[in-house]
Coordinates of C-alpha atoms in Angstrom, one line a residue:
X1 CA 90.5 -52.8 18.7
X2 CA 87.8 -50.3 17.6
X3 CA 88.5 -47.4 15.1
X4 CA 88.1 -45.0 18.0
X5 CA 90.8 -47.0 20.2
X6 CA 93.1 -46.9 17.0
X7 CA 92.7 -43.4 16.5
X8 CA 93.5 -42.4 20.3
X9 CA 96.7 -44.9 19.7
X10 CA 97.5 -43.2 16.6
X11 CA 97.5 -39.6 18.8
X12 CA 99.5 -41.1 21.5
X13 CA 102.0 -41.8 18.7
X14 CA 101.7 -38.3 16.8
X15 CA 101.7 -36.1 19.7
X16 CA 105.2 -36.8 20.9
X17 CA 106.4 -36.5 17.4
X18 CA 104.9 -33.1 17.1
X19 CA 106.2 -31.9 20.4
X20 CA 109.8 -33.0 19.5
X21 CA 109.4 -31.6 15.7
X22 CA 107.9 -28.5 16.9
X23 CA 110.3 -27.9 19.8
X24 CA 113.3 -28.4 17.1
X25 CA 111.7 -25.9 14.8
X26 CA 110.8 -23.4 17.2
X27 CA 114.3 -23.6 18.5
X28 CA 115.6 -23.1 14.8
X29 CA 113.5 -20.1 14.4
X30 CA 114.6 -18.5 17.6
X31 CA 117.8 -18.8 16.3
X32 CA 117.0 -16.3 13.6
X33 CA 114.9 -14.3 15.7
X34 CA 118.1 -14.0 17.9
X35 CA 119.7 -12.6 15.0
X36 CA 116.9 -10.3 14.0
X37 CA 116.3 -9.1 17.6
X38 CA 119.9 -8.4 18.4
X39 CA 120.4 -6.7 15.0
X40 CA 117.3 -4.8 15.5
X41 CA 118.9 -3.6 18.9
X42 CA 122.1 -2.8 17.1
X43 CA 120.6 -0.6 14.0
X44 CA 117.4 -0.8 11.8
X45 CA 119.4 -1.0 8.8
X46 CA 121.5 -4.1 10.1
X47 CA 118.2 -5.8 10.7
X48 CA 116.8 -5.0 7.1
X49 CA 120.1 -6.2 5.7
X50 CA 120.2 -9.4 7.3
X51 CA 116.3 -10.1 6.8
X52 CA 117.1 -9.6 2.9
X53 CA 119.9 -12.4 3.2
X54 CA 117.2 -14.5 5.2
X55 CA 115.1 -14.8 2.0
X56 CA 118.0 -16.4 0.5
X57 CA 118.5 -18.8 3.6
X58 CA 114.4 -19.3 3.3
X59 CA 114.6 -20.5 -0.1
X60 CA 117.4 -23.0 0.8
X61 CA 115.4 -24.2 3.8
X62 CA 112.4 -24.6 1.3
X63 CA 114.3 -26.8 -0.9
X64 CA 116.1 -28.7 1.5
X65 CA 112.7 -29.5 3.2
X66 CA 111.3 -30.9 0.1
X67 CA 114.7 -32.9 -0.2
X68 CA 114.3 -34.0 3.3
X69 CA 110.6 -34.4 3.3
X70 CA 110.9 -36.6 0.1
X71 CA 113.0 -38.9 1.9
X72 CA 110.7 -39.2 5.2
X73 CA 107.7 -39.7 2.9
X74 CA 109.4 -43.1 0.9
X75 CA 111.2 -43.8 4.3
X76 CA 108.4 -44.0 6.6
X77 CA 106.7 -46.3 3.9
X78 CA 109.6 -48.5 4.1
X79 CA 109.3 -48.0 8.1
X80 CA 106.1 -49.2 8.0
X81 CA 107.1 -52.2 6.3
X82 CA 110.0 -53.0 8.5
X83 CA 112.5 -52.7 5.8
X84 CA 115.5 -50.8 6.7
X85 CA 118.0 -51.2 3.9
X86 CA 116.2 -49.2 1.5
X87 CA 115.7 -46.3 3.9
X88 CA 119.5 -46.2 4.0
X89 CA 119.5 -45.9 0.3
X90 CA 116.8 -43.2 0.3
X91 CA 118.7 -40.9 2.9
X92 CA 121.9 -41.4 0.8
X93 CA 120.2 -40.2 -2.1
X94 CA 118.5 -37.1 -0.5
X95 CA 122.0 -36.5 1.1
X96 CA 124.1 -36.2 -2.1
X97 CA 121.2 -34.1 -3.7
X98 CA 121.5 -31.5 -0.5
X99 CA 125.2 -31.2 -1.0
X100 CA 124.9 -30.3 -4.6
X101 CA 122.0 -27.6 -3.9
X102 CA 124.0 -26.2 -1.2
X103 CA 127.1 -26.1 -3.1
X104 CA 125.4 -24.1 -5.8
X105 CA 123.7 -21.5 -3.4
X106 CA 127.3 -21.1 -2.0
X107 CA 128.6 -20.3 -5.7
X108 CA 125.9 -18.2 -6.6
X109 CA 125.9 -15.8 -3.8
X110 CA 129.5 -15.5 -3.5
X111 CA 129.9 -14.5 -6.8
X112 CA 126.7 -12.4 -7.5
X113 CA 125.9 -10.8 -3.9
X114 CA 125.0 -7.5 -5.1
X115 CA 122.9 -8.7 -7.9
X116 CA 121.0 -10.7 -5.9
X117 CA 120.1 -8.3 -3.1
X118 CA 119.2 -6.0 -5.9
X119 CA 116.4 -7.9 -6.8
X120 CA 115.0 -7.6 -3.3
X121 CA 114.8 -3.8 -2.5
X122 CA 116.3 -0.7 -4.4
X123 CA 117.4 0.7 -0.8
X124 CA 121.5 0.9 -1.5
X125 CA 122.3 1.4 2.2
X126 CA 120.1 -1.8 3.2
X127 CA 121.9 -3.7 0.0
X128 CA 125.4 -2.5 1.4
X129 CA 124.5 -3.9 5.0
X130 CA 123.0 -7.3 3.5
X131 CA 126.5 -7.8 1.2
X132 CA 128.4 -7.9 4.6
X133 CA 126.5 -10.3 5.9
X134 CA 126.0 -12.3 3.0
X135 CA 129.9 -12.3 2.5
X136 CA 130.3 -14.7 5.7
X137 CA 126.6 -16.3 5.3
X138 CA 127.3 -17.8 2.1
X139 CA 129.7 -20.5 3.3
X140 CA 127.1 -21.8 5.6
X141 CA 124.5 -23.0 2.8
X142 CA 126.2 -26.6 2.0
X143 CA 126.6 -27.2 5.8
X144 CA 123.2 -26.2 6.7
X145 CA 121.8 -28.4 3.5
X146 CA 123.6 -31.4 4.6
X147 CA 122.6 -31.2 8.2
X148 CA 119.1 -30.5 7.8
X149 CA 118.2 -33.1 5.2
X150 CA 119.9 -35.5 7.5
X151 CA 117.8 -34.3 10.5
X152 CA 114.8 -34.7 8.1
X153 CA 115.6 -38.0 6.9
X154 CA 115.7 -39.4 10.5
X155 CA 112.1 -38.6 11.1
X156 CA 110.9 -41.3 8.5
X157 CA 112.0 -44.1 11.3
X158 CA 110.3 -41.6 14.0
X159 CA 113.4 -39.9 15.7
X160 CA 112.8 -36.6 16.1
X161 CA 114.6 -35.5 19.6
X162 CA 118.0 -35.3 17.8
X163 CA 116.8 -31.9 15.9
X164 CA 115.9 -30.7 19.1
X165 CA 119.1 -31.3 20.8
X166 CA 120.9 -29.6 17.5
X167 CA 118.8 -26.3 17.8
X168 CA 119.1 -26.0 21.4
X169 CA 122.9 -26.1 21.3
X170 CA 122.6 -23.7 18.2
X171 CA 120.6 -21.2 20.0
X172 CA 123.1 -21.2 23.0
X173 CA 126.3 -20.9 20.9
X174 CA 124.5 -18.0 18.5
X175 CA 123.6 -15.8 21.2
X176 CA 126.7 -16.2 23.0
X177 CA 128.6 -15.5 19.8
X178 CA 126.3 -12.5 18.7
X179 CA 126.7 -11.0 21.9
X180 CA 130.7 -11.1 21.7
X181 CA 130.8 -10.3 17.8
X182 CA 128.0 -7.8 17.0
X183 CA 128.6 -5.7 20.0
X184 CA 132.4 -6.4 20.4
X185 CA 132.3 -7.8 23.9
X186 CA 134.8 -9.8 26.1
X187 CA 137.6 -8.0 24.2
X188 CA 136.2 -8.9 20.8
X189 CA 136.2 -6.5 17.7
X190 CA 132.7 -5.0 17.1
X191 CA 131.8 -6.5 13.7
X192 CA 128.2 -5.4 13.8
X193 CA 126.2 -7.5 11.0
X194 CA 129.1 -9.5 10.2
X195 CA 129.3 -10.4 13.6
X196 CA 126.1 -12.4 13.5
X197 CA 127.0 -13.9 10.3
X198 CA 130.1 -15.4 12.1
X199 CA 127.9 -16.6 15.0
X200 CA 125.7 -18.2 12.3
X201 CA 128.7 -20.3 11.0
X202 CA 129.8 -21.6 14.2
X203 CA 126.2 -22.6 14.8
X204 CA 125.9 -24.4 11.6
X205 CA 129.1 -26.3 12.0
X206 CA 127.9 -27.7 15.3
X207 CA 124.5 -28.7 14.0
X208 CA 126.5 -30.7 11.4
X209 CA 128.8 -32.5 14.1
X210 CA 125.9 -33.2 16.0
X211 CA 123.9 -35.1 13.7
X212 CA 126.6 -36.9 12.1
X213 CA 127.7 -38.3 15.7
X214 CA 124.0 -39.4 16.2
X215 CA 123.8 -40.9 12.8
X216 CA 127.3 -43.0 13.2
X217 CA 127.8 -43.5 16.8
X218 CA 124.2 -43.2 18.7
X219 CA 121.5 -44.4 16.4
X220 CA 120.6 -48.0 17.2
X221 CA 117.5 -48.2 14.4
X222 CA 119.2 -47.3 11.1
X223 CA 122.9 -48.1 12.3
X224 CA 124.3 -46.2 9.1
X225 CA 127.9 -46.4 8.3
X226 CA 130.0 -43.7 6.2
X227 CA 129.8 -45.8 3.1
X228 CA 126.0 -46.0 3.4
X229 CA 125.8 -42.1 2.9
X230 CA 128.3 -42.0 0.3
X231 CA 127.1 -45.2 -1.5
X232 CA 126.5 -44.0 -5.2
X233 CA 124.6 -47.3 -6.1
X234 CA 121.5 -45.9 -7.6
X235 CA 118.9 -48.9 -6.9
X236 CA 116.5 -46.6 -5.0
X237 CA 117.5 -43.5 -6.6
X238 CA 114.9 -43.3 -9.2
X239 CA 112.0 -44.0 -6.7
X240 CA 113.1 -41.5 -4.3
X241 CA 113.3 -38.6 -7.4
X242 CA 109.8 -39.9 -8.2
X243 CA 108.5 -39.1 -4.9
X244 CA 110.9 -35.9 -3.8
X245 CA 111.1 -34.0 -7.3
X246 CA 107.5 -32.4 -7.2
X247 CA 108.2 -31.5 -3.4
X248 CA 111.6 -30.0 -4.5
X249 CA 110.1 -27.9 -7.3
X250 CA 107.3 -27.0 -4.9
X251 CA 109.7 -25.9 -2.3
X252 CA 111.8 -24.1 -4.5
X253 CA 108.9 -22.0 -6.2
X254 CA 107.5 -21.4 -2.7
X255 CA 110.7 -20.2 -1.5
X256 CA 111.2 -17.9 -4.2
X257 CA 107.9 -16.6 -4.1
X258 CA 108.7 -15.4 -0.7
X259 CA 111.5 -13.5 -1.9
X260 CA 109.4 -12.0 -4.8
X261 CA 107.0 -11.0 -1.6
X262 CA 109.7 -9.4 0.2
X263 CA 110.6 -7.5 -3.3
X264 CA 107.5 -6.3 -3.5
X265 CA 107.1 -4.7 0.0
X266 CA 110.8 -3.8 -0.5
X267 CA 110.6 -1.6 -3.4
X268 CA 107.5 0.3 -1.2
X269 CA 109.4 1.5 1.8
X270 CA 111.9 0.6 4.3
X271 CA 109.2 0.7 7.1
X272 CA 107.4 -2.1 4.9
X273 CA 110.8 -4.4 5.1
X274 CA 111.4 -3.9 8.7
X275 CA 107.7 -4.4 9.6
X276 CA 107.5 -7.3 7.3
X277 CA 110.7 -9.0 8.5
X278 CA 109.8 -8.3 12.2
X279 CA 105.8 -9.6 11.6
X280 CA 107.0 -13.0 9.7
X281 CA 109.7 -13.7 12.3
X282 CA 107.0 -13.6 15.2
X283 CA 104.2 -15.5 13.2
X284 CA 106.7 -18.3 12.6
X285 CA 107.3 -18.8 15.9
X286 CA 103.5 -19.6 16.8
X287 CA 102.8 -21.1 13.2
X288 CA 105.7 -23.4 13.8
X289 CA 103.3 -25.9 15.0
X290 CA 101.1 -26.1 12.2
X291 CA 104.3 -26.7 10.2
X292 CA 105.9 -29.3 12.7
X293 CA 102.1 -31.0 12.7
X294 CA 102.9 -31.7 8.6
X295 CA 105.8 -33.4 9.3
X296 CA 104.6 -35.4 12.1
X297 CA 101.5 -36.9 10.4
X298 CA 103.1 -37.4 7.2
X299 CA 105.3 -39.9 9.2
X300 CA 102.2 -41.5 10.7
X301 CA 100.1 -41.6 7.3
X302 CA 103.1 -42.7 5.6
X303 CA 104.0 -45.8 8.0
X304 CA 100.1 -46.6 8.1
X305 CA 100.2 -46.8 4.3
X306 CA 103.5 -48.6 4.3
X307 CA 102.1 -51.4 7.2
X308 CA 98.9 -52.2 4.4
X309 CA 96.3 -50.7 7.3
X310 CA 94.7 -48.4 4.3
X311 CA 91.3 -48.6 5.8
X312 CA 92.7 -46.6 9.1
X313 CA 93.9 -43.7 6.8
X314 CA 90.5 -42.2 6.6
X315 CA 89.6 -42.1 10.4
X316 CA 93.3 -40.9 11.0
X317 CA 93.1 -38.1 8.5
X318 CA 89.4 -36.9 10.1
X319 CA 91.1 -36.8 13.5
X320 CA 93.9 -34.9 12.5
X321 CA 91.9 -32.4 10.3
X322 CA 89.9 -31.5 13.6
X323 CA 93.1 -31.2 15.7
X324 CA 94.9 -28.8 13.2
X325 CA 91.7 -26.5 12.9
X326 CA 91.7 -26.2 16.8
X327 CA 95.1 -25.8 16.9
X328 CA 95.1 -22.9 14.6
X329 CA 92.4 -21.1 16.9
X330 CA 94.6 -21.7 19.8
X331 CA 97.4 -20.3 18.2
X332 CA 95.5 -17.2 16.8
X333 CA 94.3 -16.4 20.1
X334 CA 97.9 -16.5 21.6
X335 CA 99.4 -14.6 18.7
X336 CA 97.0 -11.4 19.2
X337 CA 97.5 -11.7 22.7
X338 CA 101.4 -11.6 23.1
X339 CA 102.1 -9.5 19.6
X340 CA 102.3 -6.1 21.3
X341 CA 104.5 -7.4 24.1
X342 CA 107.0 -9.1 21.6
X343 CA 107.1 -6.0 19.4
X344 CA 108.1 -3.8 22.2
X345 CA 111.7 -5.5 22.3
X346 CA 112.4 -4.0 18.8
X347 CA 114.2 -0.8 18.6
X348 CA 112.2 0.7 15.8
X349 CA 110.6 3.9 14.8
X350 CA 107.0 4.3 15.7
X351 CA 106.1 4.2 11.7
X352 CA 107.4 0.6 11.5
X353 CA 105.9 -0.4 15.0
X354 CA 102.4 0.7 13.8
X355 CA 102.8 -1.4 10.4
X356 CA 104.4 -4.5 12.2
X357 CA 101.6 -4.5 14.5
X358 CA 98.6 -4.1 11.7
X359 CA 100.6 -6.9 10.0
X360 CA 100.5 -9.1 12.7
X361 CA 96.6 -8.7 13.0
X362 CA 96.4 -10.0 9.5
X363 CA 98.6 -12.8 10.6
X364 CA 96.2 -13.7 13.5
X365 CA 93.4 -14.6 11.0
X366 CA 95.7 -16.5 8.3
X367 CA 97.4 -18.6 10.9
X368 CA 94.2 -20.7 11.3
X369 CA 94.2 -21.3 7.7
X370 CA 98.1 -22.3 7.7
X371 CA 97.7 -24.6 10.6
X372 CA 94.8 -26.4 8.5
X373 CA 95.9 -26.4 4.9
X374 CA 99.6 -26.7 5.2
X375 CA 99.4 -29.9 7.5
X376 CA 96.7 -31.4 5.2
X377 CA 98.4 -30.9 2.1
X378 CA 102.1 -31.5 3.1
X379 CA 101.2 -34.1 5.9
X380 CA 98.6 -36.0 5.0
X381 CA 98.1 -36.0 1.5
X382 CA 102.0 -36.2 0.9
X383 CA 102.5 -38.7 3.4
X384 CA 99.7 -40.9 1.9
X385 CA 102.1 -40.7 -1.3
X386 CA 100.6 -38.1 -3.3
X387 CA 103.6 -35.4 -3.4
X388 CA 102.2 -33.8 -6.9
X389 CA 99.3 -32.3 -5.3
X390 CA 101.1 -30.1 -3.0
X391 CA 103.3 -28.9 -6.2
X392 CA 100.4 -27.9 -8.1
X393 CA 97.8 -26.4 -5.7
X394 CA 100.8 -24.3 -4.0
X395 CA 102.0 -22.7 -7.1
X396 CA 98.6 -22.3 -8.7
X397 CA 97.3 -19.9 -6.1
X398 CA 101.0 -18.3 -5.5
X399 CA 101.5 -17.4 -9.2
X400 CA 98.3 -17.2 -10.6
X401 CA 96.6 -15.1 -7.7
X402 CA 98.9 -13.9 -4.9
X403 CA 102.1 -12.4 -6.7
X404 CA 99.8 -10.9 -9.6
X405 CA 97.5 -9.1 -7.3
X406 CA 100.0 -8.1 -4.4
X407 CA 102.3 -6.7 -7.6
X408 CA 99.2 -4.7 -8.8
X409 CA 98.3 -3.5 -5.5
X410 CA 101.9 -2.2 -4.7
X411 CA 103.2 -0.8 -8.2
X412 CA 99.9 -0.4 -10.4
X413 CA 97.0 0.9 -7.9
X414 CA 99.6 2.0 -5.3
X415 CA 97.5 0.7 -2.4
X416 CA 98.8 0.9 1.2
X417 CA 101.1 -1.8 2.5
X418 CA 98.4 -3.5 4.5
X419 CA 96.4 -4.2 1.7
X420 CA 99.6 -5.7 -0.4
X421 CA 100.1 -7.8 2.7
X422 CA 96.5 -9.1 2.9
X423 CA 96.9 -10.2 -1.0
X424 CA 100.4 -11.8 0.0
X425 CA 98.7 -13.8 2.8
X426 CA 95.5 -14.4 1.4
X427 CA 96.4 -18.0 -0.1
X428 CA 96.6 -19.5 3.6
X429 CA 92.7 -19.1 3.9
X430 CA 92.1 -19.8 -0.1
X431 CA 94.1 -23.2 0.0
X432 CA 91.8 -24.7 2.9
X433 CA 89.2 -25.2 0.3
X434 CA 90.9 -27.7 -2.3
X435 CA 92.9 -29.1 0.4
X436 CA 89.7 -30.2 2.4
X437 CA 88.0 -31.4 -0.6
X438 CA 90.8 -33.4 -2.1
X439 CA 92.1 -34.9 1.5
X440 CA 88.3 -36.0 2.3
X441 CA 88.1 -37.8 -1.1
X442 CA 91.0 -40.4 -0.1
X443 CA 92.5 -40.3 -3.5
X444 CA 96.0 -39.5 -2.7
X445 CA 96.6 -42.6 -0.9
X446 CA 99.8 -44.3 -3.0
X447 CA 102.2 -47.4 -1.7
X448 CA 105.4 -45.8 -2.9
X449 CA 107.6 -48.8 -2.0
X450 CA 108.8 -51.6 -4.2

């Protein structure tokens, strides 16, 4: 088989994974967008309060993504070797770490809700709304961490559709319960922002039940038992930590940086908070295909390394890089075409509307960079075995340039919110340069298996 034929064969494996993972992440985002949209139709302060709390959820998501992707990188290399038992040990390690992280988030947010939200905004009205939401949402964190990491771990053996099923069920439940509890329909009490949180709790429980049923009763690849998940033998724990720790640290710092970004905009004006929450929510619906691409190609590259077919990593990575650049251009065009229509669904002030539209124009440019730099860094490079690179590059750009410049723009020079927003998103373009150089040097290829 020629190299060209192998690349086409690789794409035939990659595209179904991308589709399944993209749909799963898209539906998961739509769940958050439903909260955002339905609360936005309720009151703008309720929407902004939920947006603040969602920064905590985003931080947890980034950390659990690191936990889960550590399992994907190591597990997919063992999958390439055809070894199942080590994958079970890796998943067990990731699951236990996820439980600890989720429990920590629950305790801290339950005990210090006002202090945490006060770091994100100085608007007392929005803080009060956020506290109502967080008082219920804090109990979802341990459930979410467990189900998310298990779902990510299954991707290591190229099982992605279960996440799509999870998210499809979640969105149906969330819409129905939001309509019931936010507005007080079907004889229920009108809970407002707390009603959205009640709906999310129910959705998260259903997600966990679905993934557990799949793992223990449906899956025929891993054939895991309950004892496998709670196995406390540490045979592969150190191996997993060596791969996952850089990704967990990177995810934590990245999630924390997003909260800092929200705080920077949040201390400027309430319009900036609302515009940022809407613009980012809309952006993520389109950019999700770039994020899913990173997951999918990490499995493909990891499996290739595990199979020992190292010479094919180079043509595979070149093919995927071209694909991601084209994907970014297409998504930029679609985002620009539909941004006005989507914003129109929100019940917001004219000032917030205009600021949201301006933010989205900036994101139409940066999405091209996002769809290239992130899949290259978190997909090709991390999948090849080098998980430290992402942690270093991501945080150098974020903490040495993006955060300082945006803080100076907002608090020292008092530049308009759009200038600050450009600084906040500039790394999505800037990181393309080092990522392209390092990816095409092929120094990232490392077999992490025993």
